[in-house]
Short mmCIF file of C-alpha atoms in Angstrom, two decimals:
data_model
loop_
_atom_site.label_atom_id
_atom_site.label_comp_id
_atom_site.label_asym_id
_atom_site.label_seq_id
_atom_site.Cartn_x
_atom_site.Cartn_y
_atom_site.Cartn_z
CA MET A 1317 46.40 -109.40 -19.88
CA GLY A 1318 49.67 -107.54 -20.28
CA GLU A 1319 48.95 -106.42 -23.85
CA LEU A 1320 46.09 -103.97 -23.35
CA SER A 1321 48.29 -101.06 -22.25
CA LYS A 1322 49.99 -101.30 -25.67
CA LEU A 1323 46.80 -100.22 -27.44
CA GLY A 1324 46.41 -96.77 -28.94
CA ILE A 1325 43.34 -94.59 -28.36
CA SER A 1326 41.61 -95.51 -31.65
CA GLU A 1327 42.21 -99.27 -31.23
CA ALA A 1328 41.00 -99.18 -27.62
CA ARG A 1329 37.95 -97.09 -28.54
CA ASP A 1330 36.91 -99.57 -31.24
CA ALA A 1331 37.48 -102.59 -28.96
CA LEU A 1332 35.53 -100.95 -26.10
CA ARG A 1333 32.59 -100.13 -28.35
CA LYS A 1334 32.48 -103.68 -29.71
CA GLY A 1335 32.53 -105.02 -26.16
CA ASP A 1336 35.72 -107.01 -26.78
CA VAL A 1337 37.31 -105.48 -23.70
CA THR A 1338 36.30 -103.26 -20.78
CA SER A 1339 37.81 -100.02 -19.55
CA VAL A 1340 38.41 -101.71 -16.18
CA GLU A 1341 40.56 -104.37 -17.89
CA ILE A 1342 42.62 -101.82 -19.83
CA THR A 1343 43.01 -99.66 -16.72
CA GLN A 1344 44.16 -102.60 -14.59
CA ASP A 1345 46.71 -103.47 -17.26
CA CYS A 1346 48.05 -99.91 -17.28
CA LEU A 1347 48.22 -99.75 -13.48
CA GLN A 1348 50.27 -102.97 -13.49
CA ALA A 1349 52.55 -101.58 -16.22
CA ILE A 1350 53.10 -98.43 -14.13
CA GLU A 1351 53.93 -100.55 -11.09
CA ASP A 1352 56.43 -102.59 -13.11
CA ALA A 1353 58.14 -99.49 -14.54
CA LYS A 1354 58.93 -97.51 -11.38
CA VAL A 1355 62.57 -97.32 -12.51
CA LEU A 1356 61.54 -94.98 -15.36
CA ASN A 1357 60.22 -92.48 -12.77
CA ALA A 1358 57.54 -91.31 -15.22
CA PHE A 1359 54.51 -91.41 -12.88
CA VAL A 1360 55.00 -89.46 -9.65
CA HIS A 1361 51.49 -89.47 -8.12
CA ASP A 1362 49.53 -92.67 -8.80
CA THR A 1363 45.74 -92.47 -8.55
CA PRO A 1364 44.55 -96.11 -8.82
CA GLU A 1365 41.33 -95.55 -6.82
CA ILE A 1366 40.28 -92.65 -9.05
CA ALA A 1367 41.27 -94.66 -12.14
CA MET A 1368 39.17 -97.69 -11.21
CA ALA A 1369 36.13 -95.59 -10.28
CA GLN A 1370 36.36 -93.67 -13.58
CA ALA A 1371 36.86 -96.91 -15.54
CA GLU A 1372 33.75 -98.49 -13.96
CA ALA A 1373 31.73 -95.35 -14.76
CA ALA A 1374 33.08 -95.42 -18.34
CA ASP A 1375 32.02 -99.08 -18.76
CA THR A 1376 28.49 -98.19 -17.62
CA ARG A 1377 28.43 -95.36 -20.14
CA LEU A 1378 29.77 -97.60 -22.92
CA LYS A 1379 27.03 -100.16 -22.22
CA ALA A 1380 24.43 -97.40 -22.49
CA GLY A 1381 25.80 -96.58 -25.94
CA ASP A 1382 26.36 -92.82 -25.56
CA ALA A 1383 30.15 -92.91 -25.21
CA PRO A 1384 32.42 -90.26 -26.77
CA ALA A 1385 35.71 -91.36 -28.39
CA MET A 1386 37.81 -90.86 -25.22
CA CYS A 1387 35.40 -92.79 -23.00
CA GLY A 1388 37.22 -95.50 -21.04
CA ILE A 1389 40.68 -94.47 -22.29
CA PRO A 1390 43.35 -94.46 -19.50
CA VAL A 1391 45.65 -91.43 -19.73
CA GLY A 1392 48.48 -89.82 -17.76
CA ILE A 1393 48.34 -86.15 -16.76
CA LYS A 1394 51.41 -83.92 -16.68
CA ASP A 1395 51.99 -82.56 -13.16
CA LEU A 1396 51.41 -79.02 -14.51
CA PHE A 1397 47.63 -79.58 -14.75
CA CYS A 1398 45.64 -78.95 -11.58
CA THR A 1399 43.63 -82.01 -10.61
CA LYS A 1400 41.16 -81.73 -7.74
CA GLY A 1401 42.37 -83.36 -4.53
CA VAL A 1402 45.47 -84.80 -6.23
CA PRO A 1403 48.97 -83.30 -5.72
CA SER A 1404 49.74 -80.81 -8.49
CA GLN A 1405 53.27 -79.60 -7.90
CA ALA A 1406 54.65 -78.63 -11.31
CA ALA A 1407 57.58 -80.85 -10.18
CA SER A 1408 58.69 -78.13 -7.77
CA ALA A 1409 59.50 -78.29 -4.06
CA ILE A 1410 57.83 -74.91 -3.61
CA LEU A 1411 54.43 -76.50 -4.31
CA ASP A 1412 55.05 -79.44 -1.98
CA GLY A 1413 51.75 -80.57 -0.50
CA PHE A 1414 49.56 -78.48 -2.81
CA GLU A 1415 46.31 -80.27 -3.66
CA PRO A 1416 44.00 -78.00 -5.66
CA GLU A 1417 40.33 -77.65 -4.81
CA TYR A 1418 39.55 -77.33 -8.52
CA GLU A 1419 40.14 -79.10 -11.84
CA SER A 1420 41.86 -77.60 -14.89
CA THR A 1421 39.62 -77.04 -17.92
CA VAL A 1422 41.52 -79.61 -20.00
CA THR A 1423 41.22 -82.38 -17.42
CA THR A 1424 37.56 -81.45 -16.76
CA GLN A 1425 36.87 -81.92 -20.48
CA LEU A 1426 38.70 -85.25 -20.54
CA TRP A 1427 36.80 -86.58 -17.49
CA ASP A 1428 33.49 -85.31 -18.93
CA ARG A 1429 34.23 -87.41 -22.01
CA GLY A 1430 34.88 -90.49 -19.90
CA ALA A 1431 38.70 -90.59 -19.92
CA VAL A 1432 40.43 -92.33 -16.99
CA MET A 1433 43.19 -90.72 -14.89
CA LEU A 1434 46.02 -93.13 -14.05
CA GLY A 1435 48.06 -90.49 -12.21
CA LYS A 1436 50.32 -87.46 -12.53
CA LEU A 1437 53.43 -87.46 -14.69
CA ASN A 1438 56.94 -86.20 -14.00
CA MET A 1439 58.27 -83.12 -15.80
CA ASP A 1440 60.93 -80.41 -15.61
CA GLU A 1441 60.31 -78.02 -12.73
CA PHE A 1442 57.71 -75.43 -13.82
CA ALA A 1443 58.23 -76.81 -17.36
CA MET A 1444 61.69 -75.22 -17.51
CA GLY A 1445 64.04 -77.67 -19.16
CA SER A 1446 64.70 -79.84 -22.19
CA SER A 1447 65.86 -83.03 -20.49
CA ASN A 1448 63.62 -83.66 -17.44
CA GLU A 1449 66.60 -83.25 -15.10
CA THR A 1450 65.22 -80.25 -13.14
CA SER A 1451 62.36 -82.08 -11.38
CA THR A 1452 62.05 -82.25 -7.60
CA TYR A 1453 61.00 -85.90 -8.15
CA GLY A 1454 64.29 -86.75 -9.86
CA ASP A 1455 65.11 -87.56 -13.50
CA VAL A 1456 62.77 -89.39 -15.84
CA ILE A 1457 64.43 -92.16 -17.82
CA ASN A 1458 63.82 -92.71 -21.53
CA PRO A 1459 62.68 -96.31 -22.21
CA TRP A 1460 64.98 -96.38 -25.27
CA ARG A 1461 68.63 -97.42 -25.04
CA ARG A 1462 71.60 -96.75 -27.34
CA GLY A 1463 72.54 -100.00 -29.06
CA ASN A 1464 73.66 -102.44 -26.38
CA GLU A 1465 74.57 -99.73 -23.86
CA ASP A 1466 72.80 -99.39 -20.54
CA THR A 1467 73.34 -95.61 -20.27
CA ASN A 1468 70.17 -93.90 -19.04
CA LEU A 1469 68.97 -91.43 -21.67
CA THR A 1470 66.83 -88.33 -21.34
CA PRO A 1471 63.24 -88.53 -22.61
CA GLY A 1472 63.46 -84.80 -23.41
CA GLY A 1473 61.57 -82.07 -21.61
CA SER A 1474 59.66 -80.54 -20.15
CA SER A 1475 56.99 -83.20 -20.83
CA GLY A 1476 59.49 -86.03 -20.22
CA GLY A 1477 57.24 -88.08 -17.95
CA SER A 1478 54.44 -87.93 -20.53
CA ALA A 1479 56.82 -88.97 -23.32
CA SER A 1480 58.38 -91.83 -21.37
CA ALA A 1481 55.00 -93.15 -20.15
CA VAL A 1482 53.44 -93.23 -23.63
CA ALA A 1483 56.54 -94.76 -25.27
CA ALA A 1484 56.79 -97.46 -22.58
CA ASP A 1485 53.06 -98.29 -22.87
CA LEU A 1486 52.25 -97.30 -19.30
CA CYS A 1487 49.24 -95.33 -20.58
CA LEU A 1488 47.42 -95.02 -23.89
CA ALA A 1489 48.13 -91.28 -24.16
CA ALA A 1490 49.15 -88.30 -22.02
CA THR A 1491 48.70 -84.57 -21.75
CA GLY A 1492 51.71 -82.34 -22.33
CA THR A 1493 52.41 -78.62 -22.47
CA ASP A 1494 54.62 -76.80 -24.93
CA THR A 1495 56.19 -73.40 -24.25
CA GLY A 1496 59.21 -73.71 -26.55
CA GLY A 1497 59.07 -77.31 -27.75
CA SER A 1498 58.15 -79.24 -24.59
CA ILE A 1499 55.69 -81.56 -26.37
CA ARG A 1500 57.46 -81.94 -29.72
CA GLN A 1501 61.07 -82.41 -28.55
CA PRO A 1502 60.31 -85.21 -26.03
CA ALA A 1503 57.92 -86.86 -28.53
CA ALA A 1504 60.77 -86.97 -31.07
CA PHE A 1505 63.21 -88.34 -28.44
CA VAL A 1506 60.98 -91.34 -27.61
CA GLY A 1507 59.39 -92.12 -30.98
CA ILE A 1508 55.81 -90.96 -30.35
CA THR A 1509 53.58 -88.24 -31.83
CA GLY A 1510 53.17 -84.89 -30.05
CA LEU A 1511 51.09 -81.91 -31.11
CA LYS A 1512 51.28 -78.30 -29.98
CA PRO A 1513 48.02 -76.63 -31.07
CA THR A 1514 47.54 -73.01 -32.18
CA TYR A 1515 47.81 -70.65 -29.21
CA GLY A 1516 44.26 -70.27 -27.89
CA ARG A 1517 42.89 -73.58 -29.24
CA VAL A 1518 43.17 -75.30 -25.83
CA SER A 1519 42.32 -73.57 -22.54
CA ARG A 1520 45.21 -72.75 -20.20
CA TRP A 1521 42.94 -72.36 -17.17
CA GLY A 1522 44.11 -74.50 -14.27
CA ILE A 1523 47.50 -75.23 -15.86
CA VAL A 1524 50.40 -73.83 -13.81
CA ALA A 1525 51.77 -70.92 -15.85
CA PHE A 1526 55.37 -70.68 -17.08
CA ALA A 1527 55.21 -68.07 -19.88
CA SER A 1528 51.58 -67.14 -20.47
CA SER A 1529 51.91 -65.86 -24.05
CA LEU A 1530 53.72 -69.06 -25.14
CA ASP A 1531 52.23 -71.94 -23.10
CA GLN A 1532 49.88 -74.32 -24.88
CA ALA A 1533 48.62 -77.77 -23.85
CA GLY A 1534 48.38 -80.63 -26.32
CA PRO A 1535 48.19 -84.41 -26.73
CA MET A 1536 51.09 -86.90 -26.68
CA THR A 1537 50.00 -90.16 -28.28
CA LYS A 1538 51.04 -93.32 -30.12
CA SER A 1539 49.78 -92.18 -33.54
CA VAL A 1540 48.54 -89.19 -35.52
CA ARG A 1541 44.98 -90.56 -35.42
CA ASP A 1542 45.15 -90.76 -31.62
CA CYS A 1543 46.44 -87.17 -31.58
CA ALA A 1544 43.40 -86.06 -33.59
CA ILE A 1545 40.97 -87.83 -31.25
CA MET A 1546 42.55 -86.47 -28.06
CA LEU A 1547 43.00 -82.94 -29.41
CA GLU A 1548 39.28 -82.74 -30.11
CA ALA A 1549 38.53 -83.71 -26.51
CA MET A 1550 40.98 -81.12 -25.14
CA SER A 1551 39.95 -78.20 -27.38
CA GLY A 1552 37.20 -75.63 -27.16
CA HIS A 1553 36.38 -72.13 -25.98
CA ASP A 1554 36.72 -71.45 -22.26
CA PRO A 1555 35.34 -68.18 -20.82
CA LYS A 1556 37.73 -68.65 -17.85
CA ASP A 1557 40.75 -68.15 -20.15
CA SER A 1558 40.86 -64.72 -21.80
CA THR A 1559 43.22 -66.06 -24.51
CA SER A 1560 40.93 -68.96 -25.43
CA ALA A 1561 39.58 -68.65 -28.99
CA ASP A 1562 35.82 -68.79 -29.49
CA LEU A 1563 36.00 -71.10 -32.48
CA ALA A 1564 34.16 -74.29 -33.35
CA VAL A 1565 36.21 -77.46 -32.81
CA PRO A 1566 36.39 -79.50 -36.02
CA ASP A 1567 36.22 -83.29 -36.21
CA PHE A 1568 39.99 -83.68 -36.44
CA GLU A 1569 39.83 -87.44 -37.01
CA ALA A 1570 37.50 -87.04 -40.00
CA ALA A 1571 40.15 -84.80 -41.61
CA LEU A 1572 42.59 -87.73 -41.92
CA THR A 1573 41.91 -88.46 -45.58
CA GLY A 1574 45.51 -89.31 -46.45
CA ASP A 1575 45.33 -87.06 -49.49
CA ILE A 1576 47.74 -84.11 -49.78
CA LYS A 1577 47.93 -83.91 -53.58
CA GLY A 1578 48.62 -80.35 -54.68
CA LYS A 1579 49.47 -79.14 -51.16
CA LYS A 1580 52.48 -76.85 -50.91
CA ILE A 1581 55.08 -77.94 -48.34
CA GLY A 1582 57.70 -75.32 -47.48
CA VAL A 1583 61.30 -76.20 -46.62
CA PRO A 1584 63.06 -73.32 -44.80
CA LYS A 1585 66.71 -72.80 -45.71
CA GLU A 1586 67.42 -71.22 -42.30
CA TYR A 1587 66.84 -74.58 -40.56
CA ARG A 1588 69.94 -76.04 -42.22
CA MET A 1589 72.11 -75.39 -39.19
CA ASP A 1590 75.91 -75.60 -39.05
CA GLY A 1591 77.01 -78.76 -37.30
CA MET A 1592 73.66 -80.53 -37.72
CA PRO A 1593 74.24 -84.31 -37.64
CA GLN A 1594 74.18 -85.96 -41.08
CA GLU A 1595 71.47 -88.36 -39.84
CA ILE A 1596 69.09 -85.46 -39.18
CA GLU A 1597 69.96 -83.97 -42.58
CA ASP A 1598 69.28 -87.35 -44.27
CA LEU A 1599 66.01 -87.88 -42.39
CA TRP A 1600 64.81 -84.42 -43.47
CA ALA A 1601 65.67 -85.24 -47.11
CA GLU A 1602 63.71 -88.52 -46.78
CA GLY A 1603 60.74 -86.60 -45.34
CA ILE A 1604 60.82 -84.19 -48.29
CA ALA A 1605 60.89 -87.17 -50.69
CA MET A 1606 57.91 -88.76 -48.88
CA MET A 1607 55.88 -85.57 -49.21
CA LYS A 1608 56.76 -85.33 -52.91
CA ASP A 1609 55.78 -88.99 -53.49
CA ALA A 1610 52.41 -88.26 -51.88
CA GLY A 1611 51.75 -85.60 -54.50
CA ALA A 1612 52.70 -82.47 -52.54
CA GLU A 1613 54.65 -79.64 -54.13
CA ILE A 1614 57.91 -78.87 -52.32
CA VAL A 1615 58.89 -75.19 -52.23
CA ASP A 1616 62.04 -73.63 -50.79
CA ILE A 1617 61.13 -70.85 -48.39
CA SER A 1618 62.93 -68.31 -46.25
CA LEU A 1619 62.19 -67.46 -42.61
CA PRO A 1620 64.88 -64.77 -42.32
CA HIS A 1621 64.51 -63.97 -38.61
CA THR A 1622 64.90 -67.60 -37.46
CA LYS A 1623 68.43 -66.98 -36.14
CA TYR A 1624 67.03 -64.50 -33.61
CA ALA A 1625 64.34 -66.87 -32.31
CA LEU A 1626 66.30 -68.54 -29.48
CA PRO A 1627 67.68 -65.26 -28.05
CA ALA A 1628 64.22 -63.65 -28.28
CA TYR A 1629 62.58 -66.67 -26.66
CA TYR A 1630 65.09 -66.74 -23.80
CA VAL A 1631 64.23 -63.12 -23.03
CA VAL A 1632 60.43 -63.29 -23.40
CA ALA A 1633 59.90 -66.65 -21.61
CA PRO A 1634 62.00 -65.86 -18.49
CA ALA A 1635 60.44 -62.38 -18.28
CA GLU A 1636 56.96 -63.87 -18.16
CA ALA A 1637 58.16 -66.60 -15.78
CA SER A 1638 59.60 -64.11 -13.31
CA SER A 1639 56.21 -62.40 -13.23
CA ASN A 1640 54.17 -65.64 -13.02
CA LEU A 1641 56.37 -67.19 -10.32
CA ALA A 1642 56.20 -64.15 -8.04
CA ARG A 1643 53.05 -65.68 -6.50
CA TYR A 1644 55.04 -68.52 -4.91
CA ASP A 1645 56.08 -66.77 -1.73
CA GLY A 1646 55.22 -69.12 1.13
CA VAL A 1647 52.15 -67.14 2.17
CA ARG A 1648 49.07 -68.81 0.67
CA PHE A 1649 50.03 -72.35 -0.38
CA GLY A 1650 52.96 -74.69 -0.86
CA HIS A 1651 56.29 -74.67 0.95
CA ARG A 1652 57.20 -72.12 3.63
CA ALA A 1653 60.72 -71.93 5.02
CA LYS A 1654 61.39 -72.22 8.76
CA LEU A 1655 62.26 -68.79 10.06
CA ALA A 1656 64.78 -67.72 12.68
CA GLN A 1657 63.99 -65.44 15.59
CA GLY A 1658 63.63 -61.90 14.31
CA ASP A 1659 63.08 -62.83 10.65
CA GLY A 1660 60.51 -60.64 8.94
CA ILE A 1661 58.44 -61.02 5.77
CA THR A 1662 61.40 -60.24 3.47
CA GLU A 1663 63.45 -63.07 5.01
CA MET A 1664 60.45 -65.40 4.69
CA TYR A 1665 60.15 -64.65 0.96
CA GLU A 1666 63.89 -64.99 0.39
CA LYS A 1667 64.32 -68.25 2.30
CA THR A 1668 61.16 -69.85 0.93
CA ARG A 1669 62.01 -69.09 -2.68
CA ALA A 1670 65.68 -70.10 -2.23
CA GLU A 1671 64.62 -73.46 -0.77
CA GLY A 1672 61.62 -74.06 -3.02
CA PHE A 1673 62.96 -73.22 -6.48
CA GLY A 1674 65.59 -75.36 -8.18
CA ALA A 1675 68.69 -73.95 -9.89
CA GLU A 1676 67.23 -73.73 -13.40
CA VAL A 1677 64.07 -71.97 -12.22
CA GLN A 1678 66.18 -69.55 -10.15
CA ARG A 1679 68.35 -68.88 -13.21
CA ARG A 1680 65.36 -68.07 -15.40
CA VAL A 1681 63.60 -65.96 -12.77
CA MET A 1682 66.78 -63.90 -12.35
CA ILE A 1683 67.19 -63.49 -16.13
CA GLY A 1684 63.54 -62.49 -16.39
CA THR A 1685 63.72 -59.99 -13.56
CA TYR A 1686 66.90 -58.51 -15.05
CA VAL A 1687 65.44 -58.01 -18.55
CA LEU A 1688 62.34 -56.38 -17.08
CA SER A 1689 64.28 -54.01 -14.83
CA ALA A 1690 64.19 -50.28 -15.49
CA GLY A 1691 67.61 -49.92 -17.12
CA PHE A 1692 67.30 -52.96 -19.40
CA TYR A 1693 63.62 -53.17 -20.37
CA ASP A 1694 64.09 -51.45 -23.73
CA ALA A 1695 67.45 -53.03 -24.48
CA TYR A 1696 66.20 -56.60 -23.95
CA TYR A 1697 62.50 -57.18 -23.38
CA ASN A 1698 61.11 -54.59 -25.79
CA ARG A 1699 63.60 -55.58 -28.46
CA ALA A 1700 62.73 -59.28 -28.03
CA ARG A 1701 59.03 -58.43 -28.45
CA LYS A 1702 59.80 -56.62 -31.71
CA VAL A 1703 61.83 -59.61 -32.95
CA ARG A 1704 58.93 -61.87 -32.05
CA THR A 1705 56.65 -59.77 -34.28
CA LEU A 1706 59.14 -60.12 -37.15
CA ILE A 1707 59.29 -63.92 -36.68
CA LYS A 1708 55.49 -64.08 -36.76
CA LYS A 1709 55.48 -61.99 -39.95
CA ASP A 1710 58.01 -64.37 -41.60
CA PHE A 1711 55.47 -67.18 -41.23
CA GLU A 1712 52.55 -64.99 -42.33
CA ASP A 1713 54.45 -64.04 -45.50
CA VAL A 1714 55.18 -67.70 -46.29
CA PHE A 1715 51.56 -68.76 -45.72
CA ALA A 1716 50.39 -65.81 -47.86
CA GLN A 1717 52.40 -67.36 -50.72
CA GLY A 1718 50.13 -70.40 -50.55
CA VAL A 1719 52.31 -72.68 -48.43
CA ASP A 1720 50.11 -75.15 -46.51
CA ALA A 1721 52.68 -76.59 -44.10
CA ILE A 1722 56.39 -76.36 -43.32
CA LEU A 1723 58.59 -79.44 -42.89
CA THR A 1724 61.63 -79.26 -40.57
CA PRO A 1725 63.60 -81.55 -38.22
CA ALA A 1726 62.04 -81.80 -34.75
CA THR A 1727 65.34 -81.82 -32.80
CA PRO A 1728 69.01 -81.20 -33.57
CA SER A 1729 69.98 -84.68 -32.25
CA ALA A 1730 68.65 -87.95 -30.90
CA ALA A 1731 68.18 -88.38 -27.12
CA PHE A 1732 71.37 -87.78 -25.13
CA GLY A 1733 72.49 -89.36 -21.86
CA LEU A 1734 71.23 -88.05 -18.53
CA GLY A 1735 73.93 -85.87 -17.01
CA GLU A 1736 75.82 -85.52 -20.31
CA MET A 1737 74.95 -81.85 -20.53
CA ALA A 1738 75.13 -81.15 -16.80
CA ASP A 1739 78.53 -79.46 -16.95
CA ALA A 1740 77.92 -77.75 -20.28
CA ASP A 1741 77.07 -74.12 -20.73
CA PRO A 1742 73.27 -73.82 -20.16
CA VAL A 1743 73.02 -72.38 -23.67
CA GLN A 1744 74.00 -75.83 -25.05
CA MET A 1745 70.87 -77.24 -23.42
CA TYR A 1746 68.75 -74.37 -24.75
CA LEU A 1747 69.88 -75.21 -28.30
CA ASN A 1748 67.67 -78.33 -28.08
CA ASP A 1749 64.75 -76.01 -28.79
CA VAL A 1750 66.29 -74.46 -31.92
CA PHE A 1751 63.68 -75.93 -34.32
CA THR A 1752 60.67 -75.58 -32.04
CA VAL A 1753 60.68 -72.14 -30.35
CA THR A 1754 59.72 -70.21 -33.51
CA VAL A 1755 56.37 -72.02 -33.51
CA ASN A 1756 55.55 -70.81 -29.98
CA LEU A 1757 56.73 -67.26 -30.67
CA ALA A 1758 54.37 -67.15 -33.68
CA GLY A 1759 51.51 -68.98 -31.90
CA LEU A 1760 51.31 -71.64 -34.64
CA PRO A 1761 50.38 -75.34 -34.51
CA GLY A 1762 53.26 -77.83 -34.79
CA ILE A 1763 53.47 -81.61 -34.68
CA ALA A 1764 56.39 -84.02 -34.22
CA VAL A 1765 56.10 -87.36 -36.01
CA PRO A 1766 58.57 -90.24 -35.51
CA ALA A 1767 60.25 -90.91 -38.84
CA GLY A 1768 63.32 -93.10 -38.35
CA LEU A 1769 66.17 -94.38 -36.17
CA ASP A 1770 69.73 -93.12 -35.89
CA LYS A 1771 72.71 -95.47 -36.20
CA GLN A 1772 72.51 -96.25 -32.47
CA GLY A 1773 68.90 -97.31 -32.79
CA LEU A 1774 67.36 -94.18 -31.24
CA PRO A 1775 64.22 -92.52 -32.65
CA LEU A 1776 64.38 -89.32 -34.69
CA GLY A 1777 61.41 -87.11 -35.52
CA LEU A 1778 60.30 -84.64 -38.16
CA GLN A 1779 58.24 -81.55 -37.45
CA LEU A 1780 55.39 -80.11 -39.48
CA ILE A 1781 54.29 -76.52 -38.83
CA GLY A 1782 50.79 -75.51 -39.93
CA ARG A 1783 48.72 -72.42 -40.55
CA PRO A 1784 46.97 -70.94 -37.50
CA TRP A 1785 43.74 -72.80 -36.56
CA GLU A 1786 44.28 -75.37 -39.31
CA GLU A 1787 45.22 -78.30 -37.08
CA ALA A 1788 42.89 -80.54 -39.12
CA ASP A 1789 44.91 -79.89 -42.28
CA LEU A 1790 48.19 -80.23 -40.35
CA LEU A 1791 47.11 -83.57 -38.84
CA ASN A 1792 46.23 -84.90 -42.31
CA THR A 1793 49.67 -83.93 -43.63
CA ALA A 1794 51.26 -85.55 -40.56
CA TYR A 1795 49.13 -88.65 -41.18
CA VAL A 1796 50.56 -88.94 -44.72
CA LEU A 1797 54.10 -88.53 -43.34
CA GLU A 1798 53.43 -91.16 -40.66
CA GLN A 1799 52.09 -93.65 -43.23
CA ALA A 1800 55.06 -93.06 -45.54
CA ALA A 1801 57.67 -93.30 -42.75
CA GLY A 1802 56.06 -96.48 -41.40
CA PHE A 1803 57.71 -96.06 -37.99
CA VAL A 1804 56.60 -99.00 -35.81
CA GLU A 1805 59.69 -99.54 -33.65
CA LYS A 1806 59.31 -99.76 -29.87
CA PRO A 1807 61.97 -99.70 -27.16
CA GLY A 1808 63.19 -103.11 -26.05
CA LYS A 1809 61.87 -103.79 -22.53
CA TRP A 1810 64.71 -103.69 -20.00
CA TRP A 1811 62.89 -102.27 -16.97
#
């Protein structure tokens, strides 16, 4: 024992089907790993009883020989997904004590396919953050360390708990959500693979909303193949989600042929940012060389409205958040403030929301309410919507020229220390999403693949952006990049 939690989905699936190992054994190993890694603060609600019951049921199913690929695979679930009878707080004090009476569509699909829930994972409050420092549960710690330092590093956000848990081998895979980079940025910070699917590929029903036109759930795994397997289990049309696409779900794993000869890979000049570290620049150049060696054609492209993406995103996302978060008022569920004699309903709303929401959520709700207000709606929100349309058109124009995928850095830096950005202008933190937000604004699929280490020994990732609904093609290109990069490094165990 002690090694089974290190397996990926595909390795575990093959071993389970051969009968070399049982789901109960893998699950027990993961539960022990979680117990031994409390210092990372990745898991915040453990569900060992549920896990063992699901693992036993999965073993029965495996013996009967009708098991889907995810059957018996222990996974972690981001705290944004509603799970029946299990706390689902979106890492916010305002949802303290909330245990849904229903299951999100994504988790329902995973359990139907025999996956095992180890517990709920830490995250930035309401998915608002790039460093997992806004959670009511406290910071998540990245299992990686800089050189010989013992500084605690961020795992990225908002899916920081998912990233940390997968990188530290506490689970075989995890669910994440991505509104502006919250799967891809943390995946790059911890050296794992993270995929944000096309908007509408995966149901949002039962996932706590941040910005409804941007949010998309996806897999965070140890390899591209694992990503393909888990994405298939998470995808599909859901009549409960009006934005869910009624499209057939391809066999994503079967698409991993490793052949990209003749494919056109675009390299956008606008992503060459001033002040970008040389290591990121070099890694990008290496990625381009790898694609070329694999037989792809590299083409320089222009996405002229890229420089407006962050400002547009930080108008659209807070506007939608201020609307979505209006429901947390202390009336129906979650936290309610203690009221003084004579306090009315207005005071109850004010006190509850002041106590329940953290500083970053309050900041974004206030920005969102401001940009939606009568005097500023046209100046900010409407203008941001128009810019978003232009950004989407940039990508459409590039794909119309025959480009199959776009290669960019995943993040502007490696993981930074917890607290290092605490006193900085919040905009500095928002710049972490500079390479990822365009993908959400345009509703496209994007994947982060670990591709190297910086000089301090920290992982760096590259991002591939695909055509809408062509995740299969994107995963195959990512698979080629993964094979060429040959990234196999793991964090040294210090916890």
